[in-house]
């Protein structure tokens, strides 16, 4: 798999024609913004949220309710944290997509727990597709009894929202040798028929559990007949494919199609090929939440971008630090959220100060080891410098 940029057409570090393969375990759900349809992603907390949208929705995946091993002994709590993150969004999403492995062992009590938690999510509706862990017993019957209303075949379906066509596919009921997903002839024929009446200008979002593109065949991270499904989507100007299963965020942009996998809310898995096999990856307790998350999507009619925002479950710090050392600010640029306190500490043997160019904050002269703290309450971008040594400069960006 290629992981380098062949053509950076928009000077944004994204290869629009080859692979863009962003491996960021720093687990995130997916806040997806559909802006006319071509994919784009950024990490929450490192860039501005798209300002306006006709449609916002959120993706979570792989909650694995019932799992209680060393990687994460309380997956219920981390799913609850994901719901709390969604409920804290400044604007409620129109709906939530859960891309499978709701449960770990397909037990009724696991489905009950997941349903109870997700019932508290402040979204208009929740749409599901199954993961292989949701259909371990009785084929897909237990899953379909709960989530199969108004679906076709083994649970596939489509719906429309604000001019966007959504398609939920099932690729976990007939896993092939090595674990590759499979859609099957009946579902592929239904998909071709479902797309037949749509204009090629219609933005399309496809969601399934196992990635439709081949991430790593040796571990079954792909769908055997996914290429055929994707062939039906080539005539559309804007296609976004959302998946879970691999428990880490990864993106690929190929022509008109943006592929994006979401992190798990339960536990991380290794990078492709970095271990003997996939499976729960043990990490130090303090790192776990940085590897879990959710994703949000936003659509703006008429634009040519789909905004996909990933967010980890790691609690955001209410404070940040900048060191003044060797006549420089470190870090020289810092991004924080509104409400964060930033503390500058002078580590040099001579005095410095911190003065913003817009006069919104200024420190007294700081001798060695003295500190200056300021709380930033409003979104803004602040350039600052040391007025004693003006060549010392820094930047601070405050997000909403």
XYZ file of N, CA and C in Angstrom, residues 34 69 80 96 129 150 161 204 221 231 267 271 273 287 308 315 367 372:
54
model
N -20.519 16.930 4.885
C -20.629 16.780 3.451
C -20.701 18.170 2.857
N -11.705 -7.533 28.645
C -10.326 -8.003 28.785
C -9.377 -6.830 29.066
N -20.213 5.336 26.741
C -20.910 6.457 27.380
C -20.159 7.774 27.169
N -27.108 9.473 13.802
C -25.893 8.738 14.142
C -25.835 7.469 13.298
N -25.519 -0.891 10.881
C -25.196 -2.069 10.074
C -24.477 -3.031 11.016
N -37.604 -2.339 7.999
C -37.517 -1.584 6.739
C -36.200 -1.823 6.000
N -31.304 12.048 2.911
C -31.325 13.160 3.854
C -30.742 14.397 3.173
N -23.316 10.662 -2.520
C -23.645 9.327 -2.009
C -22.723 9.003 -0.843
N -8.800 -7.518 6.137
C -9.270 -6.129 6.225
C -9.594 -5.625 4.826
N -17.582 -0.107 -8.424
C -17.737 0.178 -9.848
C -19.080 0.846 -10.128
N -11.487 -0.592 21.993
C -10.059 -0.867 22.119
C -9.398 -0.677 20.761
N -1.452 -1.468 13.819
C -1.355 -1.031 12.435
C -1.256 -2.255 11.532
N -0.201 -5.216 9.567
C 1.048 -5.923 9.413
C 2.080 -5.676 10.480
N -3.054 5.994 28.015
C -3.091 6.253 26.577
C -4.369 5.762 25.911
N -14.760 15.660 7.136
C -14.771 14.528 8.053
C -13.875 14.876 9.229
N -9.717 13.112 27.401
C -10.213 14.380 27.951
C -9.317 15.533 27.534
N 11.248 36.978 35.508
C 12.612 36.544 35.796
C 12.662 35.017 35.693
N 3.560 33.276 33.897
C 2.430 34.145 33.559
C 1.328 33.270 32.995
